Amino acid sequence: MFFDDRAQALREMRRVLKPGGRLAVAVWDRLENSPGYAAMAGLLERLFGRRIASELHAPFALGDPETLRALFAEAGLSDAKVARHAGTARFPSIEAWVRTDVKGWTLADLIDDDQYALLLREAAVALRRYAKVDGIVIFDAPALIAVIPLSCPPAASRTGAGVARPVVVPSPSWPSMLRPQHDTAPPCT
């Protein structure tokens, strides 16, 4: 989502796959499907306006399954399987959540110290429904995962000596769509 040319980035990812590899891309689901982040974006808009709130919308730009499929198709990868997967955002406190979303993001350059203090005060009230009795913040934060099963990378990437290819060791906790379907890669010709 943060590439200048997203389709070219996908083409490059496909190019460096090892034979039998699989391309998987995870992005945030729609903002409205992540209630805590939607509430934070609403708070930012109420306090500082649409321009600043739009910064928090950026990570969710590919959160529509059809938009994600269209991007893969634009990259020449029309067989993308897109699935929604449950996820949970967790922060030690509302203050830690606000600090992460502001100081760890582009908002740090847009909100001054007085505005940050105001946001902390307002967030303590506006976002408290996401905090548990012990103060820990938990809310749904689902993701979309797009997977392209590929039997062989393009011929050009198989012939070059010294081409670096990523090595991924599957975890048992991965969604089944990401686990290898076979033990050995099919031969590439």
Short mmCIF file of C-alpha atoms in Angstrom, two decimals:
data_model
loop_
_atom_site.label_atom_id
_atom_site.label_comp_id
_atom_site.label_asym_id
_atom_site.label_seq_id
_atom_site.Cartn_x
_atom_site.Cartn_y
_atom_site.Cartn_z
CA MET A 1 0.00 0.00 0.00
CA PHE A 2 2.93 2.35 0.57
CA PHE A 3 4.57 1.94 -2.84
CA ASP A 4 4.58 4.75 -5.38
CA ASP A 5 3.62 2.20 -8.06
CA ARG A 6 1.68 -0.56 -6.35
CA ALA A 7 1.19 -2.66 -9.49
CA GLN A 8 4.92 -2.56 -10.26
CA ALA A 9 5.68 -3.58 -6.68
CA LEU A 10 3.46 -6.65 -7.10
CA ARG A 11 5.13 -7.51 -10.42
CA GLU A 12 8.53 -7.30 -8.72
CA MET A 13 7.36 -9.52 -5.85
CA ARG A 14 6.23 -12.11 -8.38
CA ARG A 15 9.51 -11.85 -10.27
CA VAL A 16 11.61 -12.84 -7.26
CA LEU A 17 9.52 -15.85 -6.22
CA LYS A 18 11.31 -19.19 -6.17
CA PRO A 19 9.84 -21.97 -8.32
CA GLY A 20 6.66 -23.21 -6.70
CA GLY A 21 6.47 -20.06 -4.62
CA ARG A 22 3.34 -18.27 -3.60
CA LEU A 23 2.78 -14.54 -3.37
CA ALA A 24 0.82 -13.36 -0.33
CA VAL A 25 0.04 -9.76 0.56
CA ALA A 26 -1.71 -8.64 3.74
CA VAL A 27 -3.41 -5.25 4.04
CA TRP A 28 -5.75 -3.71 6.58
CA ASP A 29 -9.46 -4.34 5.99
CA ARG A 30 -11.77 -1.33 5.54
CA LEU A 31 -11.52 1.33 8.23
CA GLU A 32 -15.17 0.85 9.21
CA ASN A 33 -14.41 -2.83 9.97
CA SER A 34 -11.87 -1.76 12.58
CA PRO A 35 -14.04 0.12 15.07
CA GLY A 36 -11.23 1.44 17.24
CA TYR A 37 -9.34 2.97 14.33
CA ALA A 38 -12.59 4.34 12.89
CA ALA A 39 -13.28 6.00 16.26
CA MET A 40 -9.72 7.40 16.37
CA ALA A 41 -10.11 8.80 12.84
CA GLY A 42 -13.43 10.37 13.86
CA LEU A 43 -11.82 11.94 16.93
CA LEU A 44 -8.96 13.33 14.85
CA GLU A 45 -11.44 14.84 12.39
CA ARG A 46 -13.53 16.40 15.16
CA LEU A 47 -10.49 17.95 16.82
CA PHE A 48 -8.22 18.83 13.89
CA GLY A 49 -10.16 18.54 10.65
CA ARG A 50 -10.40 16.20 7.70
CA ARG A 51 -6.84 16.72 6.41
CA ILE A 52 -5.22 15.42 9.58
CA ALA A 53 -7.80 12.62 9.99
CA SER A 54 -7.12 11.49 6.42
CA GLU A 55 -3.61 10.46 7.48
CA LEU A 56 -5.12 7.69 9.58
CA HIS A 57 -7.24 6.56 6.62
CA ALA A 58 -4.15 5.85 4.45
CA PRO A 59 -3.34 2.36 5.82
CA PHE A 60 -6.86 1.22 4.93
CA ALA A 61 -6.72 2.35 1.28
CA LEU A 62 -6.67 -1.22 -0.07
CA GLY A 63 -9.22 -2.55 2.42
CA ASP A 64 -11.89 -3.29 -0.18
CA PRO A 65 -11.54 -6.83 -1.61
CA GLU A 66 -12.50 -5.70 -5.13
CA THR A 67 -9.98 -2.84 -5.05
CA LEU A 68 -7.28 -5.29 -3.97
CA ARG A 69 -8.23 -7.80 -6.71
CA ALA A 70 -8.21 -5.00 -9.30
CA LEU A 71 -4.71 -3.99 -8.24
CA PHE A 72 -3.48 -7.57 -8.65
CA ALA A 73 -5.18 -7.78 -12.06
CA GLU A 74 -3.48 -4.51 -13.09
CA ALA A 75 -0.18 -6.19 -12.20
CA GLY A 76 -1.04 -9.16 -14.43
CA LEU A 77 -1.95 -11.38 -11.48
CA SER A 78 -5.64 -11.93 -12.11
CA ASP A 79 -6.00 -15.14 -10.10
CA ALA A 80 -5.72 -13.51 -6.67
CA LYS A 81 -7.74 -15.12 -3.92
CA VAL A 82 -8.67 -12.51 -1.33
CA ALA A 83 -9.94 -13.50 2.09
CA ARG A 84 -10.75 -11.55 5.23
CA HIS A 85 -9.00 -12.69 8.40
CA ALA A 86 -9.85 -11.71 11.94
CA GLY A 87 -7.30 -9.69 13.83
CA THR A 88 -7.15 -7.80 17.09
CA ALA A 89 -5.39 -4.56 17.96
CA ARG A 90 -3.99 -4.43 21.49
CA PHE A 91 -2.40 -1.55 23.36
CA PRO A 92 -1.38 -1.33 27.03
CA SER A 93 -3.52 1.80 27.46
CA ILE A 94 -5.37 4.54 25.60
CA GLU A 95 -2.31 6.74 26.06
CA ALA A 96 -0.09 4.08 24.44
CA TRP A 97 -2.57 3.75 21.56
CA VAL A 98 -2.62 7.51 20.93
CA ARG A 99 1.17 7.69 21.18
CA THR A 100 1.53 4.85 18.64
CA ASP A 101 -0.93 6.38 16.17
CA VAL A 102 0.54 9.88 16.45
CA LYS A 103 4.23 9.61 17.31
CA GLY A 104 4.76 6.46 15.26
CA TRP A 105 3.06 7.75 12.15
CA THR A 106 2.95 10.74 9.81
CA LEU A 107 0.69 12.50 12.31
CA ALA A 108 3.79 13.32 14.36
CA ASP A 109 4.66 16.00 11.78
CA LEU A 110 1.13 17.42 11.74
CA ILE A 111 0.17 17.68 15.41
CA ASP A 112 2.07 19.98 17.77
CA ASP A 113 2.58 19.37 21.49
CA ASP A 114 -0.52 21.33 22.55
CA GLN A 115 -2.69 19.45 20.04
CA TYR A 116 -1.21 16.15 21.21
CA ALA A 117 -2.08 17.00 24.82
CA LEU A 118 -5.64 17.87 23.74
CA LEU A 119 -5.90 14.59 21.82
CA LEU A 120 -4.77 12.62 24.87
CA ARG A 121 -7.39 14.32 27.07
CA GLU A 122 -10.20 13.81 24.55
CA ALA A 123 -9.17 10.22 23.73
CA ALA A 124 -9.40 9.24 27.41
CA VAL A 125 -13.14 9.92 27.16
CA ALA A 126 -13.99 9.28 23.48
CA LEU A 127 -12.11 5.98 23.19
CA ARG A 128 -12.69 4.50 26.66
CA ARG A 129 -15.22 1.96 25.35
CA TYR A 130 -12.23 0.09 23.84
CA ALA A 131 -10.40 -0.14 27.18
CA LYS A 132 -10.99 -3.04 29.53
CA VAL A 133 -11.22 -2.68 33.32
CA ASP A 134 -7.43 -3.03 33.60
CA GLY A 135 -6.92 -0.26 31.02
CA ILE A 136 -5.75 -2.54 28.20
CA VAL A 137 -7.19 -1.51 24.84
CA ILE A 138 -8.54 -4.25 22.57
CA PHE A 139 -10.60 -3.98 19.38
CA ASP A 140 -11.14 -5.81 16.10
CA ALA A 141 -8.58 -5.02 13.40
CA PRO A 142 -9.17 -7.46 10.54
CA ALA A 143 -6.95 -7.82 7.49
CA LEU A 144 -7.35 -8.90 3.89
CA ILE A 145 -4.87 -11.45 2.62
CA ALA A 146 -4.45 -11.85 -1.12
CA VAL A 147 -2.69 -14.98 -2.33
CA ILE A 148 -1.46 -15.92 -5.80
CA PRO A 149 -0.37 -19.54 -6.16
CA LEU A 150 2.35 -19.64 -8.78
CA SER A 151 4.03 -22.63 -10.28
CA CYS A 152 6.98 -20.81 -11.81
CA PRO A 153 8.36 -17.28 -11.77
CA PRO A 154 8.99 -15.55 -15.10
CA ALA A 155 11.81 -17.17 -17.10
CA ALA A 156 14.04 -14.09 -16.79
CA SER A 157 14.23 -14.42 -13.01
CA ARG A 158 15.12 -18.15 -13.21
CA THR A 159 18.15 -17.64 -15.42
CA GLY A 160 20.05 -14.91 -13.58
CA ALA A 161 22.87 -16.03 -11.33
CA GLY A 162 22.90 -14.66 -7.81
CA VAL A 163 19.24 -13.62 -7.82
CA ALA A 164 18.14 -13.26 -4.21
CA ARG A 165 14.86 -14.94 -3.40
CA PRO A 166 13.01 -14.72 -0.09
CA VAL A 167 12.88 -17.81 2.10
CA VAL A 168 9.76 -18.22 4.16
CA VAL A 169 9.26 -20.96 6.73
CA PRO A 170 5.54 -21.56 7.18
CA SER A 171 4.08 -21.33 10.67
CA PRO A 172 1.34 -23.71 11.81
CA SER A 173 -0.67 -20.65 12.84
CA TRP A 174 -0.79 -19.25 9.29
CA PRO A 175 -4.16 -19.31 7.55
CA SER A 176 -4.49 -22.48 5.48
CA MET A 177 -4.37 -20.47 2.24
CA LEU A 178 -0.74 -19.56 3.01
CA ARG A 179 0.53 -23.02 3.94
CA PRO A 180 2.43 -24.95 1.26
CA GLN A 181 0.23 -27.27 -0.76
CA HIS A 182 3.02 -29.71 -1.55
CA ASP A 183 6.49 -30.60 -0.27
CA THR A 184 8.39 -30.07 -3.47
CA ALA A 185 8.20 -27.31 -6.03
CA PRO A 186 6.96 -28.33 -9.47
CA PRO A 187 9.64 -28.27 -12.14
CA CYS A 188 9.95 -25.05 -14.11
CA THR A 189 10.77 -25.19 -17.77
#
